[in-house]
């Protein structure tokens, strides 16, 4: 198997799905001739031309509105927004239309489109280029929200998202775009949406995370194992909506302790929903310590001079794990 970056793996998914299904089209700002701001769409315009790789004006609402029309006409559009911080301009089309067609038509119509965009900090960019607001999208009924953590699961999840009959938001942690490589098989690989992955089995404490923060979570789990022999069960959510509550609850029933690490601001985030999934279930009675959150702060994402203090890192996650273990 070839070792790929996340950018290369996402490009592989797009290339193979466009080759298999002529209904798959890509549209967005600079996705064609310039091959994408992060080169995720490299080679697609040369291979499939203007009709299937469409350069658009700088107009996020128009991009998604066009994608909705394409989906309702029988295509499988994959729309790219250049950064999370500018995706809010498509909000009316996403919340008011793309997510509602199944409910609005009582199942007679669906809206099979994917919205891809890079999100998150850690690349020394300005605030609108570094935000992590996944809870905003996960709260929209009728919408699936997917966040890969590595090249291999990014490729397999994007294939599933493109084939899904409803609208999917695919958030790509750009801090992981070229940070590391993984083996990615050339042959087709598809992961089911809505399923978390227990990446590391453990018995002392459950650690839940997703996206770029998974790298810090892995480091914290390994450091505690090496230093103190702590057995951390590490769960990678992969899909934020629907949330795989059963995997989370099963892990907490086993360990009795829970820490959730998220990059987005602390309040009203996905971590709160993960903890609620445990506390409103009989898994609550297995807890032997209060759950803890490790998160960004409730501020606008700071400039890069203070960004490292804002982002959850392995030492902060390790301290939270030690605190719940001490209870």
PDB file of C-alpha atoms in Angstrom:
ATOM      1  CA  UNK A   1       0.000   0.000   0.000  1.00  0.00           C
ATOM      2  CA  UNK A   2       1.156   3.517  -0.760  1.00  0.00           C
ATOM      3  CA  UNK A   3       1.817   5.906   2.132  1.00  0.00           C
ATOM      4  CA  UNK A   4      -0.245   9.052   1.659  1.00  0.00           C
ATOM      5  CA  UNK A   5      -0.951  12.354   3.334  1.00  0.00           C
ATOM      6  CA  UNK A   6      -4.568  13.239   4.112  1.00  0.00           C
ATOM      7  CA  UNK A   7      -4.624  15.604   1.115  1.00  0.00           C
ATOM      8  CA  UNK A   8      -3.539  12.789  -1.190  1.00  0.00           C
ATOM      9  CA  UNK A   9      -6.030  10.346   0.337  1.00  0.00           C
ATOM     10  CA  UNK A  10      -8.957  12.756  -0.096  1.00  0.00           C
ATOM     11  CA  UNK A  11      -7.837  13.387  -3.674  1.00  0.00           C
ATOM     12  CA  UNK A  12      -7.796   9.617  -4.256  1.00  0.00           C
ATOM     13  CA  UNK A  13     -11.390   9.325  -3.006  1.00  0.00           C
ATOM     14  CA  UNK A  14     -12.554  12.126  -5.304  1.00  0.00           C
ATOM     15  CA  UNK A  15     -10.657  10.725  -8.297  1.00  0.00           C
ATOM     16  CA  UNK A  16     -11.985   7.201  -7.873  1.00  0.00           C
ATOM     17  CA  UNK A  17     -15.576   8.226  -7.191  1.00  0.00           C
ATOM     18  CA  UNK A  18     -15.605  10.530 -10.239  1.00  0.00           C
ATOM     19  CA  UNK A  19     -14.261   7.679 -12.359  1.00  0.00           C
ATOM     20  CA  UNK A  20     -16.932   5.269 -11.097  1.00  0.00           C
ATOM     21  CA  UNK A  21     -19.933   7.573 -11.179  1.00  0.00           C
ATOM     22  CA  UNK A  22     -20.367  10.263 -13.824  1.00  0.00           C
ATOM     23  CA  UNK A  23     -22.954  11.955 -11.604  1.00  0.00           C
ATOM     24  CA  UNK A  24     -20.188  13.046  -9.192  1.00  0.00           C
ATOM     25  CA  UNK A  25     -19.172  16.668  -9.829  1.00  0.00           C
ATOM     26  CA  UNK A  26     -16.864  19.011  -7.897  1.00  0.00           C
ATOM     27  CA  UNK A  27     -17.451  22.738  -7.541  1.00  0.00           C
ATOM     28  CA  UNK A  28     -15.963  25.594  -5.533  1.00  0.00           C
ATOM     29  CA  UNK A  29     -13.527  28.489  -5.519  1.00  0.00           C
ATOM     30  CA  UNK A  30     -10.278  27.622  -7.351  1.00  0.00           C
ATOM     31  CA  UNK A  31     -10.981  23.864  -7.377  1.00  0.00           C
ATOM     32  CA  UNK A  32     -10.423  23.598 -11.158  1.00  0.00           C
ATOM     33  CA  UNK A  33      -7.526  25.266 -12.960  1.00  0.00           C
ATOM     34  CA  UNK A  34      -5.735  26.176  -9.697  1.00  0.00           C
ATOM     35  CA  UNK A  35      -6.440  22.693  -8.206  1.00  0.00           C
ATOM     36  CA  UNK A  36      -7.668  23.936  -4.813  1.00  0.00           C
ATOM     37  CA  UNK A  37      -6.158  26.201  -2.161  1.00  0.00           C
ATOM     38  CA  UNK A  38      -4.590  23.129  -0.485  1.00  0.00           C
ATOM     39  CA  UNK A  39      -4.294  21.175  -3.773  1.00  0.00           C
ATOM     40  CA  UNK A  40      -6.929  18.653  -2.673  1.00  0.00           C
ATOM     41  CA  UNK A  41      -8.462  18.717  -6.164  1.00  0.00           C
ATOM     42  CA  UNK A  42      -5.152  18.358  -8.017  1.00  0.00           C
ATOM     43  CA  UNK A  43      -5.537  16.683 -11.398  1.00  0.00           C
ATOM     44  CA  UNK A  44      -9.339  16.567 -11.414  1.00  0.00           C
ATOM     45  CA  UNK A  45      -9.869  19.417 -13.891  1.00  0.00           C
ATOM     46  CA  UNK A  46      -7.380  17.919 -16.339  1.00  0.00           C
ATOM     47  CA  UNK A  47      -9.068  14.538 -16.068  1.00  0.00           C
ATOM     48  CA  UNK A  48     -12.728  15.567 -16.130  1.00  0.00           C
ATOM     49  CA  UNK A  49     -12.873  19.080 -17.597  1.00  0.00           C
ATOM     50  CA  UNK A  50     -15.073  22.106 -17.024  1.00  0.00           C
ATOM     51  CA  UNK A  51     -18.353  20.201 -16.976  1.00  0.00           C
ATOM     52  CA  UNK A  52     -17.478  18.128 -13.883  1.00  0.00           C
ATOM     53  CA  UNK A  53     -14.920  20.328 -12.088  1.00  0.00           C
ATOM     54  CA  UNK A  54     -16.481  23.762 -11.856  1.00  0.00           C
ATOM     55  CA  UNK A  55     -14.645  26.924 -10.788  1.00  0.00           C
ATOM     56  CA  UNK A  56     -17.103  29.259  -9.088  1.00  0.00           C
ATOM     57  CA  UNK A  57     -17.168  32.906  -8.036  1.00  0.00           C
ATOM     58  CA  UNK A  58     -16.256  33.847  -4.466  1.00  0.00           C
ATOM     59  CA  UNK A  59     -19.829  33.272  -3.266  1.00  0.00           C
ATOM     60  CA  UNK A  60     -20.353  30.487  -0.712  1.00  0.00           C
ATOM     61  CA  UNK A  61     -24.145  30.768  -0.619  1.00  0.00           C
ATOM     62  CA  UNK A  62     -24.301  30.515  -4.405  1.00  0.00           C
ATOM     63  CA  UNK A  63     -21.944  27.513  -4.400  1.00  0.00           C
ATOM     64  CA  UNK A  64     -24.148  25.552  -2.027  1.00  0.00           C
ATOM     65  CA  UNK A  65     -27.371  26.736  -3.626  1.00  0.00           C
ATOM     66  CA  UNK A  66     -26.062  25.470  -6.966  1.00  0.00           C
ATOM     67  CA  UNK A  67     -25.062  22.179  -5.336  1.00  0.00           C
ATOM     68  CA  UNK A  68     -28.583  21.770  -3.923  1.00  0.00           C
ATOM     69  CA  UNK A  69     -30.021  22.264  -7.403  1.00  0.00           C
ATOM     70  CA  UNK A  70     -27.546  19.786  -8.870  1.00  0.00           C
ATOM     71  CA  UNK A  71     -28.442  17.175  -6.239  1.00  0.00           C
ATOM     72  CA  UNK A  72     -32.168  17.555  -6.833  1.00  0.00           C
ATOM     73  CA  UNK A  73     -31.531  17.189 -10.583  1.00  0.00           C
ATOM     74  CA  UNK A  74     -29.829  13.822 -10.082  1.00  0.00           C
ATOM     75  CA  UNK A  75     -26.126  14.702  -9.722  1.00  0.00           C
ATOM     76  CA  UNK A  76     -23.813  13.987  -6.755  1.00  0.00           C
ATOM     77  CA  UNK A  77     -22.148  17.370  -6.119  1.00  0.00           C
ATOM     78  CA  UNK A  78     -19.123  17.761  -3.845  1.00  0.00           C
ATOM     79  CA  UNK A  79     -18.877  21.447  -2.937  1.00  0.00           C
ATOM     80  CA  UNK A  80     -15.676  22.877  -1.446  1.00  0.00           C
ATOM     81  CA  UNK A  81     -15.620  25.898   0.877  1.00  0.00           C
ATOM     82  CA  UNK A  82     -12.078  27.216   1.188  1.00  0.00           C
ATOM     83  CA  UNK A  83     -12.127  27.621   4.989  1.00  0.00           C
ATOM     84  CA  UNK A  84     -14.474  26.909   7.893  1.00  0.00           C
ATOM     85  CA  UNK A  85     -14.663  30.592   8.802  1.00  0.00           C
ATOM     86  CA  UNK A  86     -16.230  31.486   5.458  1.00  0.00           C
ATOM     87  CA  UNK A  87     -18.638  28.562   5.367  1.00  0.00           C
ATOM     88  CA  UNK A  88     -21.142  30.521   7.501  1.00  0.00           C
ATOM     89  CA  UNK A  89     -22.113  32.402   4.352  1.00  0.00           C
ATOM     90  CA  UNK A  90     -23.680  29.192   3.003  1.00  0.00           C
ATOM     91  CA  UNK A  91     -25.683  28.673   6.213  1.00  0.00           C
ATOM     92  CA  UNK A  92     -29.095  29.572   4.806  1.00  0.00           C
ATOM     93  CA  UNK A  93     -28.766  27.102   1.941  1.00  0.00           C
ATOM     94  CA  UNK A  94     -27.458  24.367   4.260  1.00  0.00           C
ATOM     95  CA  UNK A  95     -29.870  24.715   7.159  1.00  0.00           C
ATOM     96  CA  UNK A  96     -32.912  25.949   5.249  1.00  0.00           C
ATOM     97  CA  UNK A  97     -32.707  23.669   2.233  1.00  0.00           C
ATOM     98  CA  UNK A  98     -30.045  20.911   1.948  1.00  0.00           C
ATOM     99  CA  UNK A  99     -30.742  19.405   5.373  1.00  0.00           C
ATOM    100  CA  UNK A 100     -34.550  19.549   5.105  1.00  0.00           C
ATOM    101  CA  UNK A 101     -35.538  17.942   1.835  1.00  0.00           C
ATOM    102  CA  UNK A 102     -36.155  14.454   3.231  1.00  0.00           C
ATOM    103  CA  UNK A 103     -38.386  15.778   6.035  1.00  0.00           C
ATOM    104  CA  UNK A 104     -39.975  18.504   3.901  1.00  0.00           C
ATOM    105  CA  UNK A 105     -41.084  15.993   1.235  1.00  0.00           C
ATOM    106  CA  UNK A 106     -41.848  13.134   3.660  1.00  0.00           C
ATOM    107  CA  UNK A 107     -39.083  11.047   2.105  1.00  0.00           C
ATOM    108  CA  UNK A 108     -40.025  11.570  -1.534  1.00  0.00           C
ATOM    109  CA  UNK A 109     -36.891  13.665  -2.183  1.00  0.00           C
ATOM    110  CA  UNK A 110     -33.404  13.581  -0.755  1.00  0.00           C
ATOM    111  CA  UNK A 111     -30.455  15.925  -1.259  1.00  0.00           C
ATOM    112  CA  UNK A 112     -27.300  13.840  -1.874  1.00  0.00           C
ATOM    113  CA  UNK A 113     -24.474  16.359  -1.641  1.00  0.00           C
ATOM    114  CA  UNK A 114     -21.218  16.739   0.276  1.00  0.00           C
ATOM    115  CA  UNK A 115     -19.829  19.997   1.605  1.00  0.00           C
ATOM    116  CA  UNK A 116     -16.074  19.760   2.230  1.00  0.00           C
ATOM    117  CA  UNK A 117     -13.997  22.374   4.001  1.00  0.00           C
ATOM    118  CA  UNK A 118     -10.747  22.597   5.982  1.00  0.00           C
ATOM    119  CA  UNK A 119     -11.163  23.610   9.596  1.00  0.00           C
ATOM    120  CA  UNK A 120      -9.207  24.046  12.810  1.00  0.00           C
ATOM    121  CA  UNK A 121      -6.024  25.765  13.921  1.00  0.00           C
ATOM    122  CA  UNK A 122      -2.370  24.931  14.244  1.00  0.00           C
ATOM    123  CA  UNK A 123      -1.117  26.272  10.912  1.00  0.00           C
ATOM    124  CA  UNK A 124      -0.384  29.860  12.031  1.00  0.00           C
ATOM    125  CA  UNK A 125      -3.283  31.390  10.081  1.00  0.00           C
ATOM    126  CA  UNK A 126      -5.760  34.145  10.977  1.00  0.00           C
ATOM    127  CA  UNK A 127      -8.925  33.484  12.942  1.00  0.00           C
ATOM    128  CA  UNK A 128     -11.370  32.886  10.089  1.00  0.00           C
ATOM    129  CA  UNK A 129      -8.857  30.377   8.706  1.00  0.00           C
ATOM    130  CA  UNK A 130      -8.413  28.533  12.026  1.00  0.00           C
ATOM    131  CA  UNK A 131     -11.841  28.069  13.565  1.00  0.00           C
ATOM    132  CA  UNK A 132     -13.295  24.837  14.910  1.00  0.00           C
ATOM    133  CA  UNK A 133     -17.079  25.113  15.079  1.00  0.00           C
ATOM    134  CA  UNK A 134     -18.228  21.563  14.388  1.00  0.00           C
ATOM    135  CA  UNK A 135     -21.066  21.713  16.953  1.00  0.00           C
ATOM    136  CA  UNK A 136     -22.815  24.366  14.829  1.00  0.00           C
ATOM    137  CA  UNK A 137     -23.233  21.849  12.029  1.00  0.00           C
ATOM    138  CA  UNK A 138     -23.845  18.795  14.225  1.00  0.00           C
ATOM    139  CA  UNK A 139     -26.901  20.510  15.722  1.00  0.00           C
ATOM    140  CA  UNK A 140     -28.738  20.766  12.378  1.00  0.00           C
ATOM    141  CA  UNK A 141     -31.421  18.039  12.091  1.00  0.00           C
ATOM    142  CA  UNK A 142     -31.186  16.048   8.874  1.00  0.00           C
ATOM    143  CA  UNK A 143     -27.485  16.693   8.381  1.00  0.00           C
ATOM    144  CA  UNK A 144     -24.603  14.247   8.813  1.00  0.00           C
ATOM    145  CA  UNK A 145     -21.274  15.650  10.055  1.00  0.00           C
ATOM    146  CA  UNK A 146     -18.062  13.690   9.511  1.00  0.00           C
ATOM    147  CA  UNK A 147     -14.533  14.474  10.787  1.00  0.00           C
ATOM    148  CA  UNK A 148     -11.662  12.172   9.749  1.00  0.00           C
ATOM    149  CA  UNK A 149      -8.518  11.936  11.863  1.00  0.00           C
ATOM    150  CA  UNK A 150      -6.056  10.406   9.385  1.00  0.00           C
ATOM    151  CA  UNK A 151      -5.460   9.738   5.694  1.00  0.00           C
ATOM    152  CA  UNK A 152      -6.912   6.225   5.584  1.00  0.00           C
ATOM    153  CA  UNK A 153     -10.185   6.963   7.363  1.00  0.00           C
ATOM    154  CA  UNK A 154     -10.488  10.273   5.440  1.00  0.00           C
ATOM    155  CA  UNK A 155     -10.510   8.413   2.127  1.00  0.00           C
ATOM    156  CA  UNK A 156     -12.953   5.722   3.337  1.00  0.00           C
ATOM    157  CA  UNK A 157     -15.329   8.214   4.988  1.00  0.00           C
ATOM    158  CA  UNK A 158     -15.410  10.562   1.990  1.00  0.00           C
ATOM    159  CA  UNK A 159     -16.385   7.694  -0.296  1.00  0.00           C
ATOM    160  CA  UNK A 160     -19.250   6.874   2.077  1.00  0.00           C
ATOM    161  CA  UNK A 161     -20.259  10.548   2.251  1.00  0.00           C
ATOM    162  CA  UNK A 162     -20.409  10.909  -1.537  1.00  0.00           C
ATOM    163  CA  UNK A 163     -22.594   7.798  -1.797  1.00  0.00           C
ATOM    164  CA  UNK A 164     -24.898   8.836   1.056  1.00  0.00           C
ATOM    165  CA  UNK A 165     -28.439   9.764  -0.011  1.00  0.00           C
ATOM    166  CA  UNK A 166     -28.554  12.882   2.187  1.00  0.00           C
ATOM    167  CA  UNK A 167     -26.467  16.014   2.771  1.00  0.00           C
ATOM    168  CA  UNK A 168     -23.121  15.477   4.531  1.00  0.00           C
ATOM    169  CA  UNK A 169     -20.730  18.078   5.964  1.00  0.00           C
ATOM    170  CA  UNK A 170     -17.179  16.746   5.689  1.00  0.00           C
ATOM    171  CA  UNK A 171     -14.815  18.729   7.933  1.00  0.00           C
ATOM    172  CA  UNK A 172     -11.125  18.229   7.156  1.00  0.00           C
ATOM    173  CA  UNK A 173      -8.635  19.018   9.977  1.00  0.00           C
ATOM    174  CA  UNK A 174      -6.066  20.965   7.980  1.00  0.00           C
ATOM    175  CA  UNK A 175      -3.460  20.604  10.738  1.00  0.00           C
ATOM    176  CA  UNK A 176      -3.424  16.945   9.676  1.00  0.00           C
ATOM    177  CA  UNK A 177      -3.416  17.608   5.915  1.00  0.00           C
ATOM    178  CA  UNK A 178       0.327  17.000   5.511  1.00  0.00           C
ATOM    179  CA  UNK A 179       1.465  16.338   9.095  1.00  0.00           C
ATOM    180  CA  UNK A 180       1.918  12.584   8.656  1.00  0.00           C
ATOM    181  CA  UNK A 181       1.404   9.726   6.235  1.00  0.00           C
ATOM    182  CA  UNK A 182      -0.472   6.436   6.472  1.00  0.00           C
ATOM    183  CA  UNK A 183      -0.782   3.405   4.265  1.00  0.00           C
ATOM    184  CA  UNK A 184      -3.907   3.759   2.105  1.00  0.00           C
ATOM    185  CA  UNK A 185      -5.005   0.838  -0.063  1.00  0.00           C
ATOM    186  CA  UNK A 186      -5.532   1.481  -3.759  1.00  0.00           C
ATOM    187  CA  UNK A 187      -8.593  -0.759  -3.770  1.00  0.00           C
ATOM    188  CA  UNK A 188     -11.927   0.558  -2.540  1.00  0.00           C
ATOM    189  CA  UNK A 189     -12.438   1.027   1.198  1.00  0.00           C
ATOM    190  CA  UNK A 190     -15.631   2.413   2.740  1.00  0.00           C
ATOM    191  CA  UNK A 191     -16.399   3.212   6.399  1.00  0.00           C
ATOM    192  CA  UNK A 192     -19.976   3.377   7.663  1.00  0.00           C
ATOM    193  CA  UNK A 193     -21.046   6.877   8.680  1.00  0.00           C
ATOM    194  CA  UNK A 194     -22.193   7.224  12.292  1.00  0.00           C
ATOM    195  CA  UNK A 195     -19.753   4.658  13.705  1.00  0.00           C
ATOM    196  CA  UNK A 196     -16.970   5.522  16.144  1.00  0.00           C
ATOM    197  CA  UNK A 197     -13.695   3.633  16.211  1.00  0.00           C
ATOM    198  CA  UNK A 198     -12.217   2.202  19.409  1.00  0.00           C
ATOM    199  CA  UNK A 199      -8.651   2.861  18.373  1.00  0.00           C
ATOM    200  CA  UNK A 200      -7.038   1.644  21.571  1.00  0.00           C
ATOM    201  CA  UNK A 201      -8.535  -0.826  24.041  1.00  0.00           C
ATOM    202  CA  UNK A 202      -8.235   0.055  27.748  1.00  0.00           C
ATOM    203  CA  UNK A 203      -9.755  -0.563  31.153  1.00  0.00           C
ATOM    204  CA  UNK A 204      -8.909   2.414  33.432  1.00  0.00           C
ATOM    205  CA  UNK A 205     -10.376   5.466  31.668  1.00  0.00           C
ATOM    206  CA  UNK A 206     -12.170   6.351  28.398  1.00  0.00           C
ATOM    207  CA  UNK A 207     -10.697   9.169  26.288  1.00  0.00           C
ATOM    208  CA  UNK A 208     -12.905  10.465  23.438  1.00  0.00           C
ATOM    209  CA  UNK A 209     -11.708  12.802  20.713  1.00  0.00           C
ATOM    210  CA  UNK A 210     -11.821  13.441  16.934  1.00  0.00           C
ATOM    211  CA  UNK A 211     -10.045  15.244  14.126  1.00  0.00           C
ATOM    212  CA  UNK A 212      -6.610  16.778  14.661  1.00  0.00           C
ATOM    213  CA  UNK A 213      -6.892  16.475  18.464  1.00  0.00           C
ATOM    214  CA  UNK A 214      -6.645  12.698  18.087  1.00  0.00           C
ATOM    215  CA  UNK A 215      -2.874  13.058  17.678  1.00  0.00           C
ATOM    216  CA  UNK A 216      -2.539  14.760  21.068  1.00  0.00           C
ATOM    217  CA  UNK A 217      -4.925  12.198  22.583  1.00  0.00           C
ATOM    218  CA  UNK A 218      -2.813   9.308  21.280  1.00  0.00           C
ATOM    219  CA  UNK A 219       0.323  10.897  22.709  1.00  0.00           C
ATOM    220  CA  UNK A 220      -1.271  11.461  26.121  1.00  0.00           C
ATOM    221  CA  UNK A 221      -2.573   7.886  26.274  1.00  0.00           C
ATOM    222  CA  UNK A 222       0.816   6.450  25.375  1.00  0.00           C
ATOM    223  CA  UNK A 223       2.719   8.661  27.828  1.00  0.00           C
ATOM    224  CA  UNK A 224       0.467   7.620  30.733  1.00  0.00           C
ATOM    225  CA  UNK A 225       0.787   3.977  29.742  1.00  0.00           C
ATOM    226  CA  UNK A 226       4.580   4.220  29.640  1.00  0.00           C
ATOM    227  CA  UNK A 227       4.983   6.287  32.820  1.00  0.00           C
ATOM    228  CA  UNK A 228       2.312   4.785  35.093  1.00  0.00           C
ATOM    229  CA  UNK A 229       0.908   1.748  33.354  1.00  0.00           C
ATOM    230  CA  UNK A 230      -2.489   3.453  32.890  1.00  0.00           C
ATOM    231  CA  UNK A 231      -4.796   1.609  30.482  1.00  0.00           C
ATOM    232  CA  UNK A 232      -6.580   4.262  28.375  1.00  0.00           C
ATOM    233  CA  UNK A 233      -9.405   3.299  26.010  1.00  0.00           C
ATOM    234  CA  UNK A 234      -9.197   5.779  23.115  1.00  0.00           C
ATOM    235  CA  UNK A 235     -12.335   6.384  21.030  1.00  0.00           C
ATOM    236  CA  UNK A 236     -12.185   8.303  17.722  1.00  0.00           C
ATOM    237  CA  UNK A 237     -15.717   9.587  16.993  1.00  0.00           C
ATOM    238  CA  UNK A 238     -15.231  10.026  13.193  1.00  0.00           C
ATOM    239  CA  UNK A 239     -18.913  11.031  12.861  1.00  0.00           C
ATOM    240  CA  UNK A 240     -20.294  13.796  15.088  1.00  0.00           C
ATOM    241  CA  UNK A 241     -23.820  13.460  13.699  1.00  0.00           C
ATOM    242  CA  UNK A 242     -25.164  10.927  14.101  1.00  0.00           C
ATOM    243  CA  UNK A 243     -23.180  10.367  17.293  1.00  0.00           C
ATOM    244  CA  UNK A 244     -22.278   6.756  18.119  1.00  0.00           C
ATOM    245  CA  UNK A 245     -23.605   6.889  21.685  1.00  0.00           C
ATOM    246  CA  UNK A 246     -23.591   3.136  22.169  1.00  0.00           C
ATOM    247  CA  UNK A 247     -19.827   2.833  21.634  1.00  0.00           C
ATOM    248  CA  UNK A 248     -19.216   5.687  24.087  1.00  0.00           C
ATOM    249  CA  UNK A 249     -21.550   4.212  26.710  1.00  0.00           C
ATOM    250  CA  UNK A 250     -20.118   0.701  26.338  1.00  0.00           C
ATOM    251  CA  UNK A 251     -16.618   2.047  26.917  1.00  0.00           C
ATOM    252  CA  UNK A 252     -17.622   4.042  30.015  1.00  0.00           C
ATOM    253  CA  UNK A 253     -19.486   1.056  31.454  1.00  0.00           C
ATOM    254  CA  UNK A 254     -16.154  -0.758  31.243  1.00  0.00           C
ATOM    255  CA  UNK A 255     -13.796   1.947  32.549  1.00  0.00           C
ATOM    256  CA  UNK A 256     -16.002   4.080  34.842  1.00  0.00           C
ATOM    257  CA  UNK A 257     -14.168   7.270  33.848  1.00  0.00           C
ATOM    258  CA  UNK A 258     -14.481   9.705  30.919  1.00  0.00           C
ATOM    259  CA  UNK A 259     -12.389  12.532  29.451  1.00  0.00           C
ATOM    260  CA  UNK A 260     -13.360  14.293  26.200  1.00  0.00           C
ATOM    261  CA  UNK A 261     -10.853  16.394  24.233  1.00  0.00           C
ATOM    262  CA  UNK A 262     -12.102  18.894  21.660  1.00  0.00           C
ATOM    263  CA  UNK A 263     -10.498  21.787  19.795  1.00  0.00           C
ATOM    264  CA  UNK A 264     -13.654  23.879  19.530  1.00  0.00           C
ATOM    265  CA  UNK A 265     -14.633  26.354  22.299  1.00  0.00           C
ATOM    266  CA  UNK A 266     -15.458  24.751  25.640  1.00  0.00           C
ATOM    267  CA  UNK A 267     -19.116  25.791  25.990  1.00  0.00           C
ATOM    268  CA  UNK A 268     -21.999  24.247  23.999  1.00  0.00           C
ATOM    269  CA  UNK A 269     -19.659  21.896  22.139  1.00  0.00           C
ATOM    270  CA  UNK A 270     -19.648  18.254  21.051  1.00  0.00           C
ATOM    271  CA  UNK A 271     -17.841  17.263  24.281  1.00  0.00           C
ATOM    272  CA  UNK A 272     -20.919  18.321  26.238  1.00  0.00           C
ATOM    273  CA  UNK A 273     -23.076  16.068  24.056  1.00  0.00           C
ATOM    274  CA  UNK A 274     -20.695  13.128  24.555  1.00  0.00           C
ATOM    275  CA  UNK A 275     -20.896  13.559  28.337  1.00  0.00           C
ATOM    276  CA  UNK A 276     -24.693  13.892  28.153  1.00  0.00           C
ATOM    277  CA  UNK A 277     -24.843  10.610  26.219  1.00  0.00           C
ATOM    278  CA  UNK A 278     -23.402   8.947  29.325  1.00  0.00           C
ATOM    279  CA  UNK A 279     -25.193  10.857  32.058  1.00  0.00           C
ATOM    280  CA  UNK A 280     -28.687  10.325  30.598  1.00  0.00           C
ATOM    281  CA  UNK A 281     -28.121   6.569  30.330  1.00  0.00           C
ATOM    282  CA  UNK A 282     -27.587   3.807  32.853  1.00  0.00           C
ATOM    283  CA  UNK A 283     -23.859   4.135  32.039  1.00  0.00           C
ATOM    284  CA  UNK A 284     -24.042   7.075  34.456  1.00  0.00           C
ATOM    285  CA  UNK A 285     -24.237   4.657  37.407  1.00  0.00           C
ATOM    286  CA  UNK A 286     -20.899   3.111  36.364  1.00  0.00           C
ATOM    287  CA  UNK A 287     -19.072   6.440  36.671  1.00  0.00           C
ATOM    288  CA  UNK A 288     -16.663   6.592  39.608  1.00  0.00           C
ATOM    289  CA  UNK A 289     -15.432  10.131  38.800  1.00  0.00           C
ATOM    290  CA  UNK A 290     -16.965  13.266  37.249  1.00  0.00           C
ATOM    291  CA  UNK A 291     -16.335  13.443  33.454  1.00  0.00           C
ATOM    292  CA  UNK A 292     -13.885  16.134  32.315  1.00  0.00           C
ATOM    293  CA  UNK A 293     -13.569  18.295  29.180  1.00  0.00           C
ATOM    294  CA  UNK A 294     -10.319  19.502  27.621  1.00  0.00           C
ATOM    295  CA  UNK A 295     -11.133  22.195  25.074  1.00  0.00           C
ATOM    296  CA  UNK A 296     -10.362  25.476  23.389  1.00  0.00           C
ATOM    297  CA  UNK A 297     -11.406  28.637  25.206  1.00  0.00           C
ATOM    298  CA  UNK A 298     -14.646  30.588  24.758  1.00  0.00           C
ATOM    299  CA  UNK A 299     -12.886  33.272  22.742  1.00  0.00           C
ATOM    300  CA  UNK A 300     -12.285  34.072  19.093  1.00  0.00           C
ATOM    301  CA  UNK A 301      -9.467  31.803  17.904  1.00  0.00           C
ATOM    302  CA  UNK A 302      -6.313  33.760  18.854  1.00  0.00           C
ATOM    303  CA  UNK A 303      -3.539  34.806  16.502  1.00  0.00           C
ATOM    304  CA  UNK A 304      -0.691  32.363  16.138  1.00  0.00           C
ATOM    305  CA  UNK A 305       1.411  33.877  18.955  1.00  0.00           C
ATOM    306  CA  UNK A 306      -1.066  32.434  21.468  1.00  0.00           C
ATOM    307  CA  UNK A 307      -2.536  29.643  19.364  1.00  0.00           C
ATOM    308  CA  UNK A 308      -0.557  26.859  21.014  1.00  0.00           C
ATOM    309  CA  UNK A 309      -1.968  27.884  24.411  1.00  0.00           C
ATOM    310  CA  UNK A 310      -5.479  27.679  22.967  1.00  0.00           C
ATOM    311  CA  UNK A 311      -5.265  24.267  21.326  1.00  0.00           C
ATOM    312  CA  UNK A 312      -5.630  21.133  23.501  1.00  0.00           C
ATOM    313  CA  UNK A 313      -2.257  19.403  23.664  1.00  0.00           C
ATOM    314  CA  UNK A 314      -1.003  16.144  25.144  1.00  0.00           C
ATOM    315  CA  UNK A 315       0.054  17.605  28.540  1.00  0.00           C
ATOM    316  CA  UNK A 316      -3.399  19.168  29.111  1.00  0.00           C
ATOM    317  CA  UNK A 317      -5.143  15.931  28.152  1.00  0.00           C
ATOM    318  CA  UNK A 318      -2.796  13.897  30.353  1.00  0.00           C
ATOM    319  CA  UNK A 319      -3.529  16.163  33.338  1.00  0.00           C
ATOM    320  CA  UNK A 320      -7.277  15.681  32.880  1.00  0.00           C
ATOM    321  CA  UNK A 321      -6.806  11.912  32.702  1.00  0.00           C
ATOM    322  CA  UNK A 322      -4.763  11.976  35.912  1.00  0.00           C
ATOM    323  CA  UNK A 323      -7.419  14.095  37.648  1.00  0.00           C
ATOM    324  CA  UNK A 324     -10.230  11.629  36.916  1.00  0.00           C
ATOM    325  CA  UNK A 325      -7.970   8.714  37.840  1.00  0.00           C
ATOM    326  CA  UNK A 326      -7.293  10.358  41.210  1.00  0.00           C
ATOM    327  CA  UNK A 327     -11.005  10.420  42.141  1.00  0.00           C
TER     328      UNK A 327
END
